[in-house]
XYZ file of C-alpha atoms in Angstrom:
582
model
C 18.340 -9.032 28.815
C 19.171 -8.516 25.154
C 16.856 -6.189 23.282
C 15.187 -7.053 19.994
C 16.905 -5.618 16.955
C 15.272 -2.422 15.756
C 13.121 -2.989 12.689
C 13.765 -1.694 9.209
C 10.665 -0.165 7.588
C 8.712 0.133 10.859
C 6.071 2.136 8.951
C 4.875 -1.013 7.167
C 2.421 -3.413 8.793
C 3.901 -6.305 6.808
C 7.226 -5.782 8.597
C 5.737 -6.812 11.926
C 4.113 -9.933 10.488
C 7.409 -10.975 8.845
C 9.313 -10.750 12.129
C 6.831 -13.122 13.786
C 6.901 -15.931 11.195
C 7.976 -18.632 13.732
C 5.098 -17.758 16.070
C 2.675 -17.463 13.143
C 3.775 -20.929 11.950
C 2.668 -22.394 15.284
C -0.552 -20.388 15.045
C -1.173 -21.758 11.542
C -0.640 -25.416 12.434
C -2.641 -25.375 15.662
C -5.247 -23.110 14.089
C -5.862 -25.554 11.246
C -6.072 -28.518 13.649
C -8.450 -26.650 15.931
C -10.738 -25.157 13.320
C -10.951 -28.181 11.052
C -11.456 -30.232 14.192
C -14.412 -28.010 15.025
C -16.326 -30.019 12.426
C -16.122 -32.933 14.838
C -18.583 -31.201 17.153
C -21.567 -31.075 14.799
C -20.646 -34.472 13.316
C -20.539 -36.301 16.644
C -23.519 -34.376 17.998
C -25.498 -35.727 15.062
C -24.110 -39.257 15.594
C -25.003 -39.132 19.300
C -28.517 -37.895 18.535
C -28.952 -40.700 15.983
C -27.523 -43.275 18.434
C -29.999 -42.142 21.096
C -32.823 -42.478 18.581
C -31.589 -45.960 17.655
C -31.376 -47.000 21.341
C -34.991 -45.904 21.817
C -35.893 -48.127 18.846
C -33.721 -51.049 20.073
C -31.295 -50.731 17.147
C -28.310 -49.749 19.358
C -27.094 -50.281 22.916
C -25.779 -48.084 25.719
C -22.314 -49.509 24.984
C -22.478 -48.055 21.488
C -23.384 -44.686 22.975
C -20.487 -44.890 25.499
C -17.974 -45.839 22.826
C -19.143 -42.980 20.617
C -18.998 -40.539 23.550
C -15.411 -41.572 24.441
C -14.211 -41.051 20.873
C -16.025 -37.699 20.827
C -14.336 -36.610 24.079
C -10.866 -37.619 22.802
C -11.329 -35.693 19.564
C -12.641 -32.640 21.413
C -9.691 -32.850 23.850
C -7.243 -32.768 20.929
C -9.117 -29.850 19.401
C -9.136 -27.893 22.664
C -5.414 -28.506 23.273
C -4.729 -27.124 19.812
C -6.998 -24.208 20.627
C -5.085 -23.453 23.850
C -1.721 -23.514 22.050
C -3.096 -21.321 19.263
C -4.519 -18.771 21.701
C -1.271 -18.603 23.655
C 0.700 -18.151 20.427
C -1.640 -15.446 19.149
C -1.373 -13.568 22.444
C 2.398 -13.892 22.307
C 2.297 -12.593 18.732
C 0.281 -9.549 19.846
C 2.605 -8.869 22.790
C 5.666 -9.084 20.537
C 4.071 -6.710 18.026
C 3.150 -4.254 20.775
C 6.690 -4.322 22.162
C 8.270 -3.785 18.741
C 5.903 -0.964 17.857
C 6.606 0.775 21.162
C 10.350 0.362 20.687
C 10.170 1.781 17.146
C 8.013 4.683 18.329
C 10.336 5.318 21.281
C 13.382 5.304 19.009
C 11.701 7.763 16.662
C 10.633 10.121 19.445
C 13.983 10.273 21.228
C 15.702 11.118 17.939
C 13.098 13.609 16.712
C 14.151 17.230 16.397
C 12.668 19.857 18.684
C 10.452 21.329 15.975
C 8.788 17.989 15.303
C 8.178 17.414 19.010
C 6.871 20.935 19.522
C 4.272 20.365 16.792
C 2.559 17.805 19.052
C 1.552 18.243 22.653
C 2.600 15.780 25.319
C -0.933 14.439 25.747
C -1.141 13.474 22.080
C 2.243 11.735 22.183
C 1.281 9.782 25.307
C -2.010 8.689 23.728
C -0.195 7.528 20.609
C 2.519 5.705 22.537
C 0.034 3.858 24.755
C -3.518 3.760 23.431
C -2.844 3.757 19.684
C -0.125 1.109 19.848
C -2.458 -1.079 21.914
C -5.241 -0.602 19.357
C -2.919 -1.523 16.472
C -1.522 -4.649 18.109
C -5.021 -5.676 19.214
C -6.344 -5.210 15.682
C -3.530 -7.371 14.300
C -4.249 -9.993 16.974
C -7.936 -10.094 16.113
C -7.158 -10.298 12.419
C -4.738 -13.190 12.955
C -7.200 -14.951 15.256
C -10.167 -14.557 12.968
C -8.238 -15.806 9.913
C -8.484 -19.236 11.554
C -11.326 -18.945 14.055
C -13.554 -17.427 11.396
C -12.040 -17.799 7.932
C -10.838 -21.403 7.999
C -13.699 -22.750 10.070
C -16.304 -20.952 7.922
C -14.877 -22.611 4.817
C -14.923 -25.964 6.632
C -18.538 -25.474 7.701
C -19.583 -24.472 4.196
C -18.013 -27.594 2.700
C -19.800 -29.766 5.274
C -23.136 -28.031 4.617
C -22.715 -28.455 0.862
C -21.969 -32.142 1.437
C -25.335 -32.579 3.160
C -27.514 -30.404 0.890
C -26.024 -27.851 -1.511
C -29.398 -26.309 -2.397
C -30.365 -25.651 1.213
C -26.842 -24.340 1.879
C -27.196 -21.700 -0.824
C -30.694 -20.756 0.347
C -29.761 -20.489 4.032
C -26.545 -18.569 3.336
C -28.294 -15.893 1.276
C -28.593 -13.832 4.477
C -24.869 -14.075 5.320
C -23.690 -11.318 2.926
C -26.206 -8.933 4.528
C -24.133 -8.973 7.742
C -21.025 -7.983 5.766
C -22.948 -5.289 3.917
C -24.134 -3.877 7.255
C -20.543 -3.919 8.584
C -19.260 -2.199 5.430
C -21.976 0.441 5.759
C -20.713 1.201 9.247
C -17.114 1.662 8.037
C -17.180 5.440 7.745
C -19.040 5.837 11.047
C -16.602 3.552 12.890
C -13.618 5.409 11.427
C -15.020 8.849 12.229
C -16.107 7.846 15.741
C -12.713 6.377 16.614
C -10.843 9.338 15.132
C -12.934 11.687 17.272
C -12.371 9.455 20.323
C -8.581 9.441 19.829
C -8.504 13.209 19.393
C -10.553 13.686 22.549
C -8.258 11.282 24.459
C -5.211 13.288 23.364
C -6.823 16.555 24.488
C -7.750 15.055 27.844
C -4.202 13.763 28.387
C -2.765 17.169 27.477
C -5.091 18.953 29.907
C -4.222 16.473 32.651
C -0.492 17.042 32.183
C -0.997 20.801 32.048
C -3.144 20.806 35.204
C -0.563 18.786 37.139
C 2.487 20.660 35.851
C 1.065 24.139 36.456
C -1.048 23.482 39.549
C 0.774 26.109 41.636
C 0.476 28.765 38.923
C -3.271 28.277 38.582
C -3.629 28.307 42.376
C -1.651 31.539 42.804
C -3.690 33.338 40.167
C -7.008 31.952 41.364
C -7.755 30.058 38.143
C -8.216 26.598 39.643
C -12.011 26.536 39.339
C -11.845 27.656 35.713
C -9.247 24.948 34.937
C -11.338 22.351 36.779
C -14.382 23.257 34.715
C -12.318 23.109 31.553
C -11.048 19.672 32.531
C -14.566 18.499 33.392
C -15.749 19.586 29.959
C -12.922 17.667 28.300
C -13.704 14.622 30.448
C -17.380 14.682 29.448
C -16.406 15.034 25.792
C -14.047 12.047 26.148
C -16.729 9.914 27.817
C -19.255 10.810 25.130
C -16.929 10.062 22.224
C -15.687 6.883 23.910
C -19.272 5.644 24.316
C -20.056 6.399 20.659
C -16.899 4.633 19.470
C -17.668 1.561 21.591
C -21.273 1.597 20.403
C -20.290 1.321 16.754
C -17.654 -1.300 17.481
C -19.365 -3.583 20.009
C -23.076 -2.919 20.111
C -23.543 -3.842 16.463
C -22.679 -7.503 17.082
C -26.282 -8.499 18.033
C -27.464 -6.957 14.758
C -24.930 -8.980 12.783
C -25.987 -12.113 14.713
C -29.674 -11.522 14.002
C -29.064 -11.017 10.279
C -26.903 -14.135 9.967
C -29.364 -16.261 11.990
C -32.260 -15.565 9.608
C -31.055 -18.554 7.601
C -32.089 -20.842 10.469
C -35.707 -20.392 9.360
C -34.807 -21.955 6.011
C -32.905 -24.789 7.702
C -35.800 -25.648 10.016
C -38.364 -25.630 7.240
C -36.506 -27.253 4.356
C -34.371 -29.441 6.641
C -37.557 -30.765 8.233
C -38.845 -31.692 4.769
C -35.595 -33.572 4.115
C -36.169 -35.621 7.303
C -39.755 -36.469 6.290
C -38.563 -37.488 2.817
C -40.306 -34.655 0.940
C -37.261 -32.388 0.464
C -34.339 -32.249 -1.945
C -32.440 -35.045 -0.176
C -33.274 -37.744 2.376
C -31.957 -37.061 5.898
C -32.028 -38.890 9.165
C -31.995 -37.225 12.606
C -28.176 -37.197 12.643
C -27.959 -35.342 9.331
C -30.552 -32.739 10.384
C -28.867 -32.154 13.747
C -25.409 -31.901 12.159
C -26.616 -29.480 9.464
C -28.466 -27.236 11.947
C -25.491 -27.215 14.359
C -23.071 -26.436 11.526
C -25.182 -23.595 10.189
C -25.697 -22.076 13.646
C -21.939 -22.043 14.230
C -21.394 -20.639 10.726
C -23.862 -17.819 11.431
C -22.059 -16.957 14.673
C -18.729 -16.883 12.848
C -20.262 -14.660 10.210
C -21.200 -12.076 12.818
C -17.662 -12.285 14.240
C -16.218 -11.606 10.809
C -18.490 -8.593 10.427
C -17.396 -7.321 13.823
C -13.780 -7.900 12.775
C -14.235 -5.424 9.930
C -15.118 -2.742 12.465
C -12.201 -3.689 14.752
C -9.784 -3.450 11.818
C -11.168 0.012 11.015
C -10.504 1.065 14.601
C -6.927 -0.205 14.365
C -6.526 1.567 11.011
C -7.380 4.893 12.678
C -4.677 4.329 15.295
C -2.140 3.198 12.690
C -2.771 6.342 10.661
C -2.015 8.413 13.776
C 1.276 6.733 14.677
C 2.612 5.853 11.222
C 4.291 9.275 10.637
C 6.303 8.650 13.811
C 7.397 5.133 12.832
C 10.640 6.038 11.083
C 13.801 4.180 10.166
C 15.672 3.226 13.362
C 18.661 5.127 14.681
C 21.268 2.923 16.343
C 22.098 4.212 19.839
C 25.628 2.867 20.012
C 26.693 5.833 22.121
C 28.238 4.443 25.306
C 31.178 6.794 25.920
C 32.462 5.335 29.182
C 35.058 3.267 27.322
C 35.919 5.982 24.770
C 39.027 7.977 25.810
C 38.970 11.773 25.812
C 41.433 13.190 23.290
C 42.601 16.758 22.884
C 40.757 18.611 20.159
C 41.114 21.790 18.140
C 37.875 23.537 17.149
C 37.657 25.908 14.204
C 34.810 27.842 12.555
C 35.455 29.199 9.064
C 32.932 31.495 7.378
C 30.030 29.755 9.148
C 26.439 30.876 8.588
C 23.713 29.375 10.774
C 20.099 29.908 11.739
C 16.723 28.295 12.310
C 14.360 27.107 9.552
C 16.484 28.526 6.699
C 16.558 31.948 8.370
C 20.223 32.927 8.977
C 20.800 34.482 12.375
C 24.602 34.497 12.293
C 26.834 34.923 9.260
C 30.557 34.671 8.495
C 31.679 33.334 11.893
C 35.391 32.563 11.929
C 37.437 31.620 14.999
C 39.712 28.904 16.357
C 39.972 27.409 19.852
C 42.847 25.267 21.119
C 42.939 22.745 23.982
C 43.171 24.515 27.318
C 41.514 27.697 26.078
C 38.342 29.282 27.424
C 36.404 31.303 24.872
C 33.828 33.723 26.275
C 30.828 34.166 23.991
C 28.495 37.105 24.517
C 26.293 39.608 22.736
C 23.019 41.443 22.974
C 19.766 39.592 23.650
C 18.713 37.385 20.681
C 22.099 37.841 19.013
C 22.490 34.072 18.491
C 24.622 33.041 21.496
C 22.768 29.776 22.139
C 22.673 29.026 18.411
C 26.405 28.257 18.385
C 25.943 25.457 20.900
C 22.953 24.056 19.049
C 24.918 23.984 15.806
C 27.672 21.986 17.486
C 25.258 19.332 18.798
C 23.437 19.072 15.465
C 20.209 20.826 16.463
C 20.693 23.580 13.878
C 22.167 23.483 10.386
C 25.050 25.529 9.053
C 26.982 26.408 5.919
C 30.693 27.021 5.769
C 33.094 24.807 7.691
C 33.297 23.640 11.310
C 36.198 21.317 11.966
C 37.301 19.280 14.975
C 40.876 18.088 14.645
C 40.668 18.805 10.938
C 37.479 16.723 10.417
C 34.302 18.381 9.181
C 31.566 18.380 11.827
C 28.765 17.448 9.415
C 30.728 14.382 8.303
C 31.012 12.960 11.826
C 28.655 10.237 13.003
C 26.451 10.882 16.016
C 28.817 8.827 18.203
C 31.866 10.697 16.904
C 30.196 14.040 17.495
C 29.265 13.368 21.121
C 32.669 11.785 21.759
C 34.101 15.277 21.230
C 31.366 17.607 22.521
C 29.586 17.951 25.873
C 26.761 20.471 25.950
C 24.968 22.260 28.775
C 21.944 24.096 27.439
C 20.265 27.181 28.802
C 17.438 24.973 30.146
C 18.787 22.586 32.838
C 16.382 19.803 31.715
C 16.588 18.040 35.064
C 15.160 14.607 35.789
C 12.455 14.084 38.395
C 14.566 11.456 40.162
C 17.398 11.792 42.666
C 20.040 14.494 42.610
C 22.668 11.776 42.084
C 20.795 10.402 39.067
C 20.757 13.872 37.548
C 24.539 13.918 37.720
C 25.399 10.362 36.712
C 22.607 9.594 34.184
C 23.280 5.958 35.047
C 27.072 6.170 34.617
C 29.405 4.583 37.154
C 30.779 7.825 38.576
C 30.850 9.501 41.991
C 28.207 12.284 41.916
C 29.369 13.874 45.171
C 32.697 14.836 43.618
C 30.959 16.938 40.967
C 28.453 18.384 43.410
C 31.442 19.633 45.380
C 33.048 20.991 42.210
C 29.951 23.153 41.598
C 29.601 24.131 45.293
C 26.245 22.388 45.462
C 27.351 20.127 48.301
C 27.282 23.078 50.702
C 23.711 23.944 49.695
C 22.586 20.368 50.254
C 24.090 20.310 53.735
C 22.297 23.530 54.635
C 19.054 22.013 53.318
C 19.756 18.825 55.310
C 19.586 16.799 52.147
C 21.910 14.405 50.303
C 22.492 13.423 46.702
C 20.157 10.473 47.233
C 17.190 12.799 47.759
C 14.882 13.674 44.877
C 15.361 16.816 42.821
C 11.589 17.151 42.423
C 9.570 17.442 39.237
C 12.025 18.949 36.710
C 14.192 20.072 39.657
C 11.364 21.888 41.473
C 12.902 21.147 44.895
C 15.906 23.328 43.985
C 16.287 27.038 43.325
C 17.116 28.370 39.868
C 20.803 28.741 40.689
C 20.922 25.267 42.222
C 19.251 23.802 39.135
C 21.867 25.459 36.922
C 24.714 24.136 39.072
C 23.223 20.633 39.099
C 23.109 20.731 35.298
C 26.713 21.979 35.317
C 27.737 19.122 37.636
C 26.176 16.675 35.162
C 28.029 18.320 32.275
C 31.388 18.265 34.053
C 30.923 14.633 35.094
C 30.602 13.694 31.415
C 33.103 16.236 30.071
C 34.625 15.464 26.690
C 37.146 17.404 24.603
C 34.922 20.444 23.995
C 32.672 21.874 26.698
C 29.818 24.131 25.604
C 28.369 25.882 28.666
C 25.330 28.038 27.921
C 24.850 30.601 30.713
C 25.891 28.275 33.591
C 26.110 31.119 36.142
C 22.906 33.015 35.376
C 21.584 32.658 38.943
C 24.819 32.197 40.895
C 26.494 34.833 43.087
C 29.965 36.025 42.122
C 31.793 34.255 44.929
C 30.383 30.866 43.920
C 31.051 31.705 40.255
C 34.700 32.409 41.121
C 35.047 29.120 42.989
C 33.523 27.066 40.193
C 35.650 28.684 37.473
C 38.827 28.067 39.465
C 37.939 24.384 39.826
C 37.086 24.047 36.125
C 40.444 25.611 35.152
C 42.261 23.275 37.549
C 40.451 20.018 36.669
C 40.035 20.568 32.914
C 43.261 22.206 31.765
C 43.308 20.505 28.357
C 39.725 21.127 27.209
C 38.246 23.670 24.835
C 35.595 25.554 26.816
C 33.004 27.738 25.091
C 31.356 29.720 27.885
C 28.232 31.506 26.690
C 27.182 34.249 29.083
C 25.770 37.739 29.396
C 27.841 38.238 32.583
C 31.278 39.563 31.634
C 33.058 39.732 34.999
C 35.492 36.955 34.103
C 35.880 37.686 30.396
C 39.217 39.521 30.920
C 40.605 36.210 32.263
C 39.537 34.213 29.208
C 41.831 33.475 26.300
C 39.552 35.158 23.742
C 36.102 36.658 23.376
C 33.555 36.006 20.611
C 31.289 39.043 20.513
C 28.075 38.592 18.481
C 26.632 41.699 16.861
C 24.789 42.789 13.734
C 24.294 39.200 12.538
C 28.008 38.389 12.651
C 30.820 38.156 15.223
C 34.191 39.586 16.205
C 36.819 37.288 17.697
C 39.569 38.987 19.757
C 41.232 38.929 23.179
C 39.384 40.992 25.772
C 41.737 44.006 25.697
C 41.639 44.291 21.916
C 37.886 43.784 21.920
C 37.538 46.712 24.331
C 39.467 48.926 21.932
C 37.801 47.826 18.678
C 34.177 47.060 19.559
C 32.210 49.891 21.159
C 29.240 47.621 21.745
C 31.276 45.160 23.779
C 33.006 47.972 25.663
C 29.635 49.455 26.556
C 28.320 46.136 27.890
C 31.440 45.490 29.926
C 31.724 48.988 31.421
C 28.051 48.980 32.345
C 28.462 45.705 34.257
C 31.652 46.862 35.947
C 29.871 50.044 37.018
C 27.106 47.976 38.556
C 29.749 45.871 40.319
C 31.365 48.996 41.824
C 27.959 50.216 42.982
C 27.310 46.904 44.735
C 30.671 47.016 46.457
């Protein structure tokens, strides 16, 4: 199924209306037929009442009544058919808006940087993606519906009332503005109540996710009861704020109805005088019945319009919450299965990089050729992982980073990932099957890469297969198995440059040896940047990038041992520990 095109200017409400012009055209036509046709009800009700009166006075027959009733039924049938089409179209309009808003929000979230995502908790994001989008689309639906069901029909009713008695119309409608004034007075309360409700919903969602994700931790430390009480408090707060929000939105409708219906007193009194011939105009029973029916329907529509004001305020609160996330779309034309892997040179020249304008590494200069493995190491917090994040665009840099002579910052997102495959320090495993974690939906054989990372043996011992689930974020696997599963995924999607951040942190040396031998054999023409604090294999690598004192030294292992005391100390300490183990 082909997806809708991502919207330009998704942060504008008008954008969504413009994309639904064909549906809104149908809504307009059927809405006008339906709502103007609504005048037929009061008109024919008055005619039928007058016909009944005439029959009782021998001035009409039952045949006249039957003929009038048939015409009335045909007109009402046409009106109701138009109403059904309009309602279906309005619902389709709302569903389309909801889908497009969710797609825009999804596109924004999946392309947001880590800092932006970390500023909001998961509960808040879930509430915005589900509840707030629903509130916005529902508010737009109600607005579109009431434009016709309230706006057009109210104008039609007013014109009919004026036709019968303009003085009585003005007198009876004096109470109508009071309903709008009452709705306007509730604006700030509706806005505040819904803002508090949304905030409480976000907190409740966050606590729910936290309680589920860290259930074992709370159980081990005996904090379950405390967390349960905390959750109960959040649940009570949510229920309270939800009730208040619903009270201001829905419970005020009877008040609006009562205010609008006060005009009926005027209609009964002055309309009765018109029937007896002592009023402003002379009416018969049909005119009185039609006028009273019209005004009653007008009063009901007035209360609906007042309620609409409150519903729009509720939607406005939700729109304010999600609007900062509704950004210009990013095109995900990133299917690499048909893009060939080409050999690539990688060079850093006088590169400075860091987080949030704080440089962590300065003056990095090195070059890597196809087929070379570069070992990257340094003390804790020396910036090892930063190099990988710079290459995938998660951190900025100054200086020059070139791939095959092309500046990294000038490459498109597709061009960048066509050269670079990245395995981060966090495995970031899916909660689906082990095979899915390797393939990510690609048409590849996962078992081949599980064997390459020696994970197939572990699965056999566990009496499991690649079709079995990895558990929530890989919880069914050990730390070393999680790292190897992430490595299998990386190798299955290997491009020209492999960035492996600490892939062997929880793997024994024998397995590490086996995996490295397979990588060298199966990827002889790739640039491999292997970030690690374990230096056992660094003598085998083509060069070493040693990070220290905010900069780096790039040399072969033997020269690095002679020139950099810090590196020599790290290496000799690990080799001493290795001898002790043996």
